[in-house]
Coordinates of C-alpha atoms and ligand atoms in Angstrom, one line a residue:
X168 CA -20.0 10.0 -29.0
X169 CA -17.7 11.4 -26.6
X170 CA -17.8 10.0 -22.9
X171 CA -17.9 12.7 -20.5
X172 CA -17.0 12.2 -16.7
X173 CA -16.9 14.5 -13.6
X174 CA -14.8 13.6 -10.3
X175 CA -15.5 15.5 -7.8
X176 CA -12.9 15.4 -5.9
X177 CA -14.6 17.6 -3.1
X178 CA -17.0 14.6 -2.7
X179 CA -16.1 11.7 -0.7
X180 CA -18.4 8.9 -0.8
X181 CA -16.8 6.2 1.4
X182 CA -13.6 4.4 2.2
X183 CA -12.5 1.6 -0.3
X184 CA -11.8 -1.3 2.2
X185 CA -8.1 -2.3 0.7
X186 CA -10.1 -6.1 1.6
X187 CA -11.5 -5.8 -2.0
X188 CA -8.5 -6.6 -3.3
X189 CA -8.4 -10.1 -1.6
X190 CA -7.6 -13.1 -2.6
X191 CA -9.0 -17.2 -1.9
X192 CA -7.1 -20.0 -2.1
X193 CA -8.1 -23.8 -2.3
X194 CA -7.3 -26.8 -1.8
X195 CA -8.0 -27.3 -5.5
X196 CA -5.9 -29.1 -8.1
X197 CA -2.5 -26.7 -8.3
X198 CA -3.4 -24.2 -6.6
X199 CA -2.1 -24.9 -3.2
X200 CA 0.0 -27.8 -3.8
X201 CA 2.5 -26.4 -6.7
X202 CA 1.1 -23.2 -7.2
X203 CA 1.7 -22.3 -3.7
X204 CA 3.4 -25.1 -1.9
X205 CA 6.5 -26.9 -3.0
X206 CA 7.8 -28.2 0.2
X207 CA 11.0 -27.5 1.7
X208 CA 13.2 -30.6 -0.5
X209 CA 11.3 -29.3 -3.8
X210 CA 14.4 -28.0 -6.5
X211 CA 11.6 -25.5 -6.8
X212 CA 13.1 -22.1 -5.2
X213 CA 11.3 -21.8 -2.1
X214 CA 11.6 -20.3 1.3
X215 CA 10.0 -22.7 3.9
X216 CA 8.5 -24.8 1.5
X217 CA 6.7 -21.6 -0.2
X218 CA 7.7 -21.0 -4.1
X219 CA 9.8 -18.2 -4.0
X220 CA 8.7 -16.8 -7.5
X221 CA 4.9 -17.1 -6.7
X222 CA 5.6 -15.6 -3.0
X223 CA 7.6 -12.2 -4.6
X224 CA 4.5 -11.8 -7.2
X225 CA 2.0 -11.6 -4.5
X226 CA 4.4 -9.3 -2.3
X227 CA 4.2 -6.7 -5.2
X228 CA 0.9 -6.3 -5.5
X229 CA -0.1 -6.3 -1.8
X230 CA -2.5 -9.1 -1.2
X231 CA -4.6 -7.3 2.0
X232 CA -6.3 -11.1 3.0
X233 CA -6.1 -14.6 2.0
X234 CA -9.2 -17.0 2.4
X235 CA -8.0 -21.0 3.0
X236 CA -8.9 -23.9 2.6
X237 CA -12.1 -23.8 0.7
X238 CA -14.6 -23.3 -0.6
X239 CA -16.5 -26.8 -0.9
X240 CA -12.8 -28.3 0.7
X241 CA -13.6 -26.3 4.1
X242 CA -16.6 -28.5 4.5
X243 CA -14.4 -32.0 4.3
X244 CA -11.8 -30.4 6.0
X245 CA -10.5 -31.4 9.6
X246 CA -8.0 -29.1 10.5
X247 CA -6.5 -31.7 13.5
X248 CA -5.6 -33.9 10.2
X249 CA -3.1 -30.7 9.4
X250 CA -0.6 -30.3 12.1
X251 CA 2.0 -31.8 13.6
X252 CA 5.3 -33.4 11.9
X253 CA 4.5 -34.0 8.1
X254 CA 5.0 -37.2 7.5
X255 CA 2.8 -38.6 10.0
X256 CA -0.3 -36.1 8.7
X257 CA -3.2 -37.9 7.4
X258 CA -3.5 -38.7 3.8
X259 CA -7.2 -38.4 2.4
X260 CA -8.8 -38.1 -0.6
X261 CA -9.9 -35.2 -1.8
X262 CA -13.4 -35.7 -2.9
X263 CA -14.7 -32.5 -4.2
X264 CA -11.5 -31.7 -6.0
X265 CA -10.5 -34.6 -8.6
X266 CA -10.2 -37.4 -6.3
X267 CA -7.1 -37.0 -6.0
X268 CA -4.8 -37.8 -2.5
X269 CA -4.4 -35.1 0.0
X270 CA -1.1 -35.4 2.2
X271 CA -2.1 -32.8 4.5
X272 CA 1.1 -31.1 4.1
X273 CA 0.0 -27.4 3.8
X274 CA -2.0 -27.0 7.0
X275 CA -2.6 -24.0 9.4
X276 CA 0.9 -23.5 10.2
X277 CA 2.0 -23.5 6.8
X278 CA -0.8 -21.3 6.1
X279 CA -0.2 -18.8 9.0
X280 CA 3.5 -18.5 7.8
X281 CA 2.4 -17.6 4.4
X282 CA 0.4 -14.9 5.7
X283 CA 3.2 -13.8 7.6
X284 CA 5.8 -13.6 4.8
X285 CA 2.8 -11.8 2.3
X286 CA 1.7 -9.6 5.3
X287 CA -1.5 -9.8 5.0
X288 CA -4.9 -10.8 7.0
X289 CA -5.8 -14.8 7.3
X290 CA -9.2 -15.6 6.2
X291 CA -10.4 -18.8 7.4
X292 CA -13.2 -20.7 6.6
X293 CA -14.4 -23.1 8.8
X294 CA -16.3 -26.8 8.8
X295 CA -20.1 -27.2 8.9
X296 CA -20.7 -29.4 6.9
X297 CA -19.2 -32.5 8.0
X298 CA -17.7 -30.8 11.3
X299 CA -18.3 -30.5 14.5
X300 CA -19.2 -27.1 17.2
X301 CA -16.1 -28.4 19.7
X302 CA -13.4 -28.9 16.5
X303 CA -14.2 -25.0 15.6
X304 CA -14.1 -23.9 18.3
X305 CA -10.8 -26.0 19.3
X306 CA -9.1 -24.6 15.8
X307 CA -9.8 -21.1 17.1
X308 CA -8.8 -22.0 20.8
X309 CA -5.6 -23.6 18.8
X310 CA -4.9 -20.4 16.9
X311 CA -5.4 -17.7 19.4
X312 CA -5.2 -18.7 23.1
X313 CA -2.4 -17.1 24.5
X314 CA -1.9 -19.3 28.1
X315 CA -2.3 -22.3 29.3
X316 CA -4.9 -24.7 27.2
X317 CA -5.0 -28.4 25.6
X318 CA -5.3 -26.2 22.3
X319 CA -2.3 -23.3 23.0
X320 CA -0.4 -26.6 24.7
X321 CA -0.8 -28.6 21.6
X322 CA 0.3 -25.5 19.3
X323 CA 3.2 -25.0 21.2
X324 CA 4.1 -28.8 21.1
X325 CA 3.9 -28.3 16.9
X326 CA 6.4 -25.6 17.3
X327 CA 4.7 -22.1 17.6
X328 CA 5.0 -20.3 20.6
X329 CA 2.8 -17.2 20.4
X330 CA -0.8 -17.1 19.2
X331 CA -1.6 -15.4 15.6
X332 CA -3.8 -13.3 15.0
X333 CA -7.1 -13.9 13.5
X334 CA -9.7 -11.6 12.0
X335 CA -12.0 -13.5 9.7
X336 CA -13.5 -16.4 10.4
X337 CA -15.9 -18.0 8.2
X338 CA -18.8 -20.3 9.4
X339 CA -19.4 -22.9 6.5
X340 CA -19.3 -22.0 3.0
X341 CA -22.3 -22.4 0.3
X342 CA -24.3 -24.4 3.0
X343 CA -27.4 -23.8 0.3
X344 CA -24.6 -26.0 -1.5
X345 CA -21.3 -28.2 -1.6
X346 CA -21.5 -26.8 2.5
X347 CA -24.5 -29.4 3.5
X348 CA -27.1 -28.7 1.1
X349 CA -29.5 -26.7 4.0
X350 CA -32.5 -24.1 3.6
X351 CA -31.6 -21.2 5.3
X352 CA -33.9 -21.3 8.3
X353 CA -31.9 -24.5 9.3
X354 CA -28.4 -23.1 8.2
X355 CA -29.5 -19.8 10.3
X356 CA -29.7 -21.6 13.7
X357 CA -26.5 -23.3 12.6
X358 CA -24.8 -20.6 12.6
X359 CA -25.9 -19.1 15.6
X360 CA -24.9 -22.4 17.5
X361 CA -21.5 -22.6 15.6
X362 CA -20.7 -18.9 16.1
X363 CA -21.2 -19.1 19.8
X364 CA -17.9 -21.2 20.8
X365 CA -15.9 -19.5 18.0
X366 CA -14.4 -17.6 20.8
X367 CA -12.2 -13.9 21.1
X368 CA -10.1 -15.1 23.3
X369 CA -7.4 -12.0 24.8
X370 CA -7.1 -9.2 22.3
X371 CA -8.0 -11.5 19.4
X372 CA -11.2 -10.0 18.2
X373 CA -13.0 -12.0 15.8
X374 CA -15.0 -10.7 12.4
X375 CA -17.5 -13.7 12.0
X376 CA -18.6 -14.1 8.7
X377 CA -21.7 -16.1 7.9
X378 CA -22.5 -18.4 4.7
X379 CA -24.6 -16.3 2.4
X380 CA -26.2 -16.5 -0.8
X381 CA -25.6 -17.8 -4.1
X382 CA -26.1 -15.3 -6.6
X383 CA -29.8 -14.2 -6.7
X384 CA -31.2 -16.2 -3.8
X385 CA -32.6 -13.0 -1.9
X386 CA -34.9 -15.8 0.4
X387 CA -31.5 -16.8 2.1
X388 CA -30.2 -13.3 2.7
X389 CA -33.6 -12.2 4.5
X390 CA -33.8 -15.3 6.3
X391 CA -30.0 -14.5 7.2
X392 CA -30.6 -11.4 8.4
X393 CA -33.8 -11.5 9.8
X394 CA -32.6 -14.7 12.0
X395 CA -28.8 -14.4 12.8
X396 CA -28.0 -10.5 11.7
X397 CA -26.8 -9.8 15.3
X398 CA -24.5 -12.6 15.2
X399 CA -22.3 -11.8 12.6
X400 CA -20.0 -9.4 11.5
X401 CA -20.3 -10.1 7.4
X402 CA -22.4 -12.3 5.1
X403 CA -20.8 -14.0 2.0
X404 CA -22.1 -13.3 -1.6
X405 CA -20.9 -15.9 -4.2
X406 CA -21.0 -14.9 -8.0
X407 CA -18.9 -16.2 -11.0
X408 CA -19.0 -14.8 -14.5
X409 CA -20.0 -17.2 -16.8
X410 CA -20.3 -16.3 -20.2
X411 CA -22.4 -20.0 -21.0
X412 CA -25.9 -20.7 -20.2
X413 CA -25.6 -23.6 -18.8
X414 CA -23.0 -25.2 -16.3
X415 CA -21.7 -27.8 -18.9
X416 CA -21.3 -25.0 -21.5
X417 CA -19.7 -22.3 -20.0
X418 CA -17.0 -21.6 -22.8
X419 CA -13.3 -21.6 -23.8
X420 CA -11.3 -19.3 -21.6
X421 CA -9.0 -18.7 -24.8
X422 CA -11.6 -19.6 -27.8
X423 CA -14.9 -17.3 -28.0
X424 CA -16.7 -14.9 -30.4
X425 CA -17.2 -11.5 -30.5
X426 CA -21.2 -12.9 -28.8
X427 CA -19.4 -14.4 -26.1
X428 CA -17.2 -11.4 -24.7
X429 CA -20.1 -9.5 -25.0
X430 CA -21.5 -11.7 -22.5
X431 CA -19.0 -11.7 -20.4
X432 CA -18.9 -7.9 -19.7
X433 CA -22.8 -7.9 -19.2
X434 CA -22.6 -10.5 -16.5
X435 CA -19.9 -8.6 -15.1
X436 CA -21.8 -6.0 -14.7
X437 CA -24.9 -7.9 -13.4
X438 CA -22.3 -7.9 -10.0
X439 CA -24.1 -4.7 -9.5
X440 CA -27.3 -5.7 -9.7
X441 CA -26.8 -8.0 -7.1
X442 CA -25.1 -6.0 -4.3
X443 CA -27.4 -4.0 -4.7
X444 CA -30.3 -5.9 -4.1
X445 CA -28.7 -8.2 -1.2
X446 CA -27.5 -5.1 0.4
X447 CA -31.6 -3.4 0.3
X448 CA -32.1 -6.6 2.1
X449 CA -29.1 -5.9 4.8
X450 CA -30.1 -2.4 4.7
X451 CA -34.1 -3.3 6.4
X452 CA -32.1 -5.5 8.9
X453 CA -29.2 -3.3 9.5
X454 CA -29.9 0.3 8.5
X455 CA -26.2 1.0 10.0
X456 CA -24.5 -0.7 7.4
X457 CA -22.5 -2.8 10.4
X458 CA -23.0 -5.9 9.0
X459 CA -20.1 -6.0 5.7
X460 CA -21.2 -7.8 2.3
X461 CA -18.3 -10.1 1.7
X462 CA -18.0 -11.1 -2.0
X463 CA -15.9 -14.3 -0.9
X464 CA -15.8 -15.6 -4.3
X465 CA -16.1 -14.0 -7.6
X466 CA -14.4 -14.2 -11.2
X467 CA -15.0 -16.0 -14.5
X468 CA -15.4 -19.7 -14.5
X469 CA -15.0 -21.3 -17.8
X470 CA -14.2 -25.0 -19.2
X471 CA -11.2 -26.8 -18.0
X472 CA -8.2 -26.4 -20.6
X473 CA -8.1 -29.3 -23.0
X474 CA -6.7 -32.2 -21.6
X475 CA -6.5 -31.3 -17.8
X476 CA -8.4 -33.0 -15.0
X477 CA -11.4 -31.6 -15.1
X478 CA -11.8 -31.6 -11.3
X479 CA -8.9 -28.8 -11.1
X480 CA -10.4 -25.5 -12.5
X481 CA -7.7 -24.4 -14.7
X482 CA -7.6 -21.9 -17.2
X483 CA -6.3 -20.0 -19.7
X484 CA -6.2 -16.1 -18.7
X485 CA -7.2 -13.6 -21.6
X486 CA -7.2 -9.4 -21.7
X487 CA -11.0 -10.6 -21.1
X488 CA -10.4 -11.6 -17.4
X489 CA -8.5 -8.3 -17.5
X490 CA -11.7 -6.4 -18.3
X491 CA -13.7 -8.3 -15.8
X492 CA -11.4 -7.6 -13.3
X493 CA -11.1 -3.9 -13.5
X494 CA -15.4 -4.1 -14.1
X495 CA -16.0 -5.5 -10.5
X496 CA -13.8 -3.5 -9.0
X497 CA -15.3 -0.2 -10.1
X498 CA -18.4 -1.6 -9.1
X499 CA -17.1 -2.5 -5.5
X500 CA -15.7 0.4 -5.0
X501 CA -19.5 2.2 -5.2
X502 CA -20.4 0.1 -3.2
X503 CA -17.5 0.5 -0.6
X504 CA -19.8 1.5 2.5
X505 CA -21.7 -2.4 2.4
X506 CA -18.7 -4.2 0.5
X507 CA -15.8 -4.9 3.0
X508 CA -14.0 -7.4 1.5
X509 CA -14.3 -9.8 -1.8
X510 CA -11.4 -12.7 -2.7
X511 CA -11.0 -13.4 -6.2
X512 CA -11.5 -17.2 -7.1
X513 CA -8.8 -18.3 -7.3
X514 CA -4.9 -17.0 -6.4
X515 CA -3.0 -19.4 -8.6
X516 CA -3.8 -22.3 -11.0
X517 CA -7.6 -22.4 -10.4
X518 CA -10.1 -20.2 -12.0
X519 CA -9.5 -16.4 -12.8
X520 CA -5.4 -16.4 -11.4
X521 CA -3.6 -13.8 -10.9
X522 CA -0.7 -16.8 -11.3
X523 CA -0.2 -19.7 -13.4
X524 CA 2.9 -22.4 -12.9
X525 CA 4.2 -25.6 -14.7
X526 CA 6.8 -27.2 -13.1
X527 CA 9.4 -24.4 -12.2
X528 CA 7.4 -21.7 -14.3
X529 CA 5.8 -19.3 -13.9
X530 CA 3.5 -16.1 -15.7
X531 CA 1.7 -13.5 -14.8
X532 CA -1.9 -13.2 -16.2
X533 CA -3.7 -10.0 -17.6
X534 CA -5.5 -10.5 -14.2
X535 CA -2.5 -9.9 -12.1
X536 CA -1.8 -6.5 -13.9
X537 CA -5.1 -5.6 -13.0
X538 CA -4.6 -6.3 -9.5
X539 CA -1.4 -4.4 -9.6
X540 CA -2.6 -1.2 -11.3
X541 CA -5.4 -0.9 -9.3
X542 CA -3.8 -1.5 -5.8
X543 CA -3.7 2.4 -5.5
X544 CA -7.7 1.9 -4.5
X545 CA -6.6 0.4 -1.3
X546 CA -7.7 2.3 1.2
X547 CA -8.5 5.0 -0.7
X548 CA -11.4 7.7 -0.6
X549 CA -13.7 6.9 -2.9
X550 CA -14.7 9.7 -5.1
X551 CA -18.2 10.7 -6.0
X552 CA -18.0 10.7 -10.2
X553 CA -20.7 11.5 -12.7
X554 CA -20.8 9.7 -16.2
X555 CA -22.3 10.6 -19.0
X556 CA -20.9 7.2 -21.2
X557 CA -21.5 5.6 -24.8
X558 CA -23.1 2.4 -25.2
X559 CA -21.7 -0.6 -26.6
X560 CA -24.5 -2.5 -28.6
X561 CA -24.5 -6.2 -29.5
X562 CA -27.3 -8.3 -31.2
X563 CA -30.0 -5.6 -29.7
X564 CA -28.2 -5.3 -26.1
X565 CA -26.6 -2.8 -24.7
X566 CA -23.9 -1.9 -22.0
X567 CA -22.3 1.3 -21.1
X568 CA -18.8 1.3 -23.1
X569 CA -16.9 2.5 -20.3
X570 CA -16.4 2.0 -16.5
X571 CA -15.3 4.3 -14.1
X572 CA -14.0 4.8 -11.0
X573 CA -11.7 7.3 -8.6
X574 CA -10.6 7.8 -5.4
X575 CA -7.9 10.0 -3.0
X576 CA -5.2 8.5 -1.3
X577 CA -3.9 9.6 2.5
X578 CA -1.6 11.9 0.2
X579 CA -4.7 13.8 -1.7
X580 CA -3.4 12.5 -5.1
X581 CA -6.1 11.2 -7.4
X582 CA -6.5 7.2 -9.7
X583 CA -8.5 7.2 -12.1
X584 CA -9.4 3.5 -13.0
X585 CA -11.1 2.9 -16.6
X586 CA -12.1 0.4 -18.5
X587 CA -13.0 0.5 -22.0
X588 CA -15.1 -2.8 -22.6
X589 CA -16.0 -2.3 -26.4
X590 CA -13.8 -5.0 -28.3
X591 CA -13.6 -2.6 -31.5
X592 CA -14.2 0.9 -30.8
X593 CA -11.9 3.1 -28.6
X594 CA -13.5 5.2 -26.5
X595 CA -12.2 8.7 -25.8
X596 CA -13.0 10.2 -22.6
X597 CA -13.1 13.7 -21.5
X598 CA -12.5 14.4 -17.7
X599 CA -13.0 17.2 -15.6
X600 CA -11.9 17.8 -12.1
X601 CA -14.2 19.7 -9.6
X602 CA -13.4 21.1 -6.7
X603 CA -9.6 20.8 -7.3
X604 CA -8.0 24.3 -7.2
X605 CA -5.1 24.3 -8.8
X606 CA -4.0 23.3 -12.4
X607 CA -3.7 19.8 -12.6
X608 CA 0.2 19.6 -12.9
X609 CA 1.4 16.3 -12.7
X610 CA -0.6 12.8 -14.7
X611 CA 0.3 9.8 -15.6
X612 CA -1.3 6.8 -16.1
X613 CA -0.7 2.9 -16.8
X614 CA -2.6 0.9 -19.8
X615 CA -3.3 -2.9 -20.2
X616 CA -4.7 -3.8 -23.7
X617 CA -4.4 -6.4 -26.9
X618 CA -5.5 -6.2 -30.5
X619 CA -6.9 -9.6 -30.1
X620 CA -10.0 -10.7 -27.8
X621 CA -8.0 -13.9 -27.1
X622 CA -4.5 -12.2 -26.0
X623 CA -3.1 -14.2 -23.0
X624 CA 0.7 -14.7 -21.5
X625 CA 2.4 -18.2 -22.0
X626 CA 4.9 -19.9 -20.6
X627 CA 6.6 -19.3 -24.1
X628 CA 5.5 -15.6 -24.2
X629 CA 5.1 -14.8 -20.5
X630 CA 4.8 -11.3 -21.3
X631 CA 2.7 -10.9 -24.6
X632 CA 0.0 -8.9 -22.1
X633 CA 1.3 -6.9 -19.9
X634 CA 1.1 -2.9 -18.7
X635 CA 2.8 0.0 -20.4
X636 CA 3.0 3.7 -19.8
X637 CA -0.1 5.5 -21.3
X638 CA 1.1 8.1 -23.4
X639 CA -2.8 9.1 -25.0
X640 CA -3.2 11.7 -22.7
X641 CA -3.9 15.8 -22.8
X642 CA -4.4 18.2 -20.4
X643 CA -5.3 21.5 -20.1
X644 CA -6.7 23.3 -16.7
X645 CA -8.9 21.2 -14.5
X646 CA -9.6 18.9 -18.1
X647 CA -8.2 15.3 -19.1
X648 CA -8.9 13.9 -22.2
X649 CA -8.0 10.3 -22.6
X650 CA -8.3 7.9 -26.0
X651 CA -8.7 4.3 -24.2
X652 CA -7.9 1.3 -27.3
X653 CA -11.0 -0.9 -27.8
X654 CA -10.7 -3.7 -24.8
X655 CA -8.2 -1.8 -22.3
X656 CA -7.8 -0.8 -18.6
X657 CA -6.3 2.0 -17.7
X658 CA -5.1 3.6 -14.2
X659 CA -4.3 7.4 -13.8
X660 CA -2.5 9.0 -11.2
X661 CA -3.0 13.1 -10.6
X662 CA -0.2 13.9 -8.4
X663 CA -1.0 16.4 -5.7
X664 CA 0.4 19.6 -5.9
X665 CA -0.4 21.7 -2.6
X666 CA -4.1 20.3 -2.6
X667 CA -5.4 20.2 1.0
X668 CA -9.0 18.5 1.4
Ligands
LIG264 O1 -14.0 -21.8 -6.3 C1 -14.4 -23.1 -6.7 C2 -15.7 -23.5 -5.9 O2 -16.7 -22.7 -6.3 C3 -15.6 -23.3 -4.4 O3 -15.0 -24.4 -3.8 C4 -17.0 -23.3 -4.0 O4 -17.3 -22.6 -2.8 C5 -17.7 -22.7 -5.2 O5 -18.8 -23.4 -5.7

């Protein structure tokens, strides 16, 4: 069957916060400390301490925000213990994370500069666990109070003259959890004590974003929002994809059957299921939609590679992430009017990377590419697009073979994101443009895919997965037709030519 699709690109149905395209780091087996951090002495190429190889590969594809230091580390970490000179910072263990020694090393100045150099927004997330209301509020007083304060004094003293600026705050992460373990009436008034002193202090205006559910726990997003929805600016919704039942079989990132990716894609999609049922819930609490849905960690989570500690979360990177990806994207985007901002788990070394390093090198997953096609979202108008799609059956289940999504840019050209998600059939695709006048002139397009369900970049092969120009494409008129290969993602581009909405 042939998968038919309408854009109207008449029909805007939102703005795609470019936040969605955010990223969370951790301080998490490599991913700060080598992924990110080298220090300033390391042979490592770096620029203040910062690998300058990992730092360029972010640059190009335009990480918006960055959440630090945790996950379950923000609710062991005491951010006094992180600035001042280096070498007399406290070294702790890290509990959560492989019990390994943290120096302390990369703290909020070296975090702040890293912003800085990427451009993009900090995200912090801050300690409720095991932390007190006066040590937020005195990290926030630290960061932000431009004049005279034992906070802005002490800054100063560590070398940094002017306040930053700070947006996004988080108070506590997966306090159901790792964050304390609480029932949501008790994490509710928490956070309404804890937000209080988490001050805007001059022009510093801060988004305060509350600890929200885990996956399907609907109970904590009423209780949020029925108790604390005036307080807060966003509420977090954590999901990862994985493709095992059961947290001690959760799968080979590299090693699976044809059952297995199969899997993977539906729980991908069951992202959608769950915005849209935590948002109802924000919707009877806040019919405005002011309050943003803030996926604040999402992406596959599979066993540790063989032989690695299995405290640090790494894995192998297949054109499977790839799909999953591109799948939650399309689905934030329709939901662009609740979902304000989402951080993949995690930037480098942990989890679904975009990045993965050993000693001095360095690849680029099938997950970066992703990132990298689709940063022409950011921003973007979403598009209102009807879909009339094939299935893709396994053992009884079905799926819809193909996700899509489109949006206009400030310049009124059109992307076209699409994934084909069937690991054997390709999936051709006929388009149609409404409400665009003219002929459609100008298209190209950009295609990640592998013949194998397993394809992933080494060290060896850095670039056995990567994007190349997508050359399966007619037009004619207002029409596109497009043949996708079985497991790809593709990215389109109409150029505008004199088209004025
Ligand atoms: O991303 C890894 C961990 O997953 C985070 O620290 C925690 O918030 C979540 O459970």
């Amino acid at each position: 069957m042939k998968n038919t699709v309408y854009i109207n690109t008449d029909i805007r149905k939102g703005k795609i916060n470019k936040n969605i395209y955010g990223h969370f780091s951790e301080h998490l087996g490599r991913c700060i400390y080598e992924g990110i951090w080298v220090g300033e002495d390391s042979p490592i190429p770096n620029e203040n301490g910062i690998r300058t190889d990992v730092l360029n590969a972010l640059k190009q594809i335009q990480v918006p925000v960055l959440r630090w230091p945790g996950g379950c580390f923000a609710d062991e970490y005491h951010w006094k213990d992180g600035v001042g000179p280096r070498e007399d910072r406290k070294r702790m263990v890290n509990t959560h994370w492989g019990g390994v020694v943290e120096n302390n090393h990369f703290g909020t100045h070296e975090f702040m500069m890293l912003c800085e150099m990427l451009g993009c927004e900090p995200y912090i997330c801050g300690n409720v666990g095991s932390g007190t209301v006066q040590e937020m509020s005195e990290w926030v007083e630290y960061m932000t109070f431009d004049g005279e304060s034992p906070m802005a004094g002490w800054r100063q003293e560590n070398g940094r003259k002017d306040p930053w600026n700070l947006t996004y705050f988080g108070v506590g992460n997966e306090n159901w959890g790792c964050g304390g373990n609480m029932r949501p009436e008790y994490y509710a008034d928490l956070y309404r004590r804890y937000q209080t002193y988490v001050r805007n202090y001059g022009d510093n205006k801060i988004y305060k974003i509350a600890g929200g559910p885990n996956v399907d726990n609907y109970h904590w997003t009423e209780v949020l929002m029925k108790e604390a929805a005036r307080y807060m600016d966003g509420l977090s919704l954590h999901y990862y994809t994985i493709p095992g039942d059961f947290w001690e079989e959760k799968g080979s990132a590299t090693d699976f059957s044809e059952d297995e990716w199969f899997t993977t894609m539906k729980k991908s999609l069951h992202m959608d299921t769950l915005i849209t049922k935590h948002s109802t819930i924000m919707d009877k609490y806040d019919p405005e939609q002011r309050v943003g849905l803030i996926i604040d960690e999402w992406g596959t989570w599979f066993d540790v590679e063989e032989g690695t500690n299995p405290g640090f979360l790494y894995q192998q990177n297949t054109i499977r992430d790839a799909l999953v990806a591109g799948l939650h994207f399309n689905i934030f985007h329709n939901h662009c009017n609740r979902v304000q901002m989402a951080n993949i788990a995690q930037t480098v070394n942990v989890l679904q990377s975009m990045i993965l390093t050993e000693g001095e090198k360095m690849l680029l997953t099938p997950t970066y590419h992703v990132f990298d096609m689709y940063k022409v979202h950011q921003d973007a108008d979403l598009l209102s697009v009807e879909t009339n799609t094939d299935t893709f059956a396994n053992d009884g289940e079905k799926i819809p073979q193909v996700s899509i999504s489109a949006s206009r840019d400030s310049d009124n050209n059109i992307h076209i994101s699409l994934c084909n998600v069937d690991n054997k059939r390709e999936a051709e695709i006929e388009m149609e443009l409404r409400g665009w006048s003219k002929e459609i002139a100008e298209i190209a397009g950009k295609i990640l895919y592998a013949d194998e369900m397993s394809a992933h970049n080494t060290f060896e092969q850095p670039n056995a997965v990567q994007p190349t120009m997508f050359e399966n494409l007619t037009v004619q008129g207002n029409k596109v037709k497009a043949e996708l290969p079985p497991m790809s993602v593709a990215v389109l581009k109409i150029e505008n030519r004199g088209e004025s909405q």
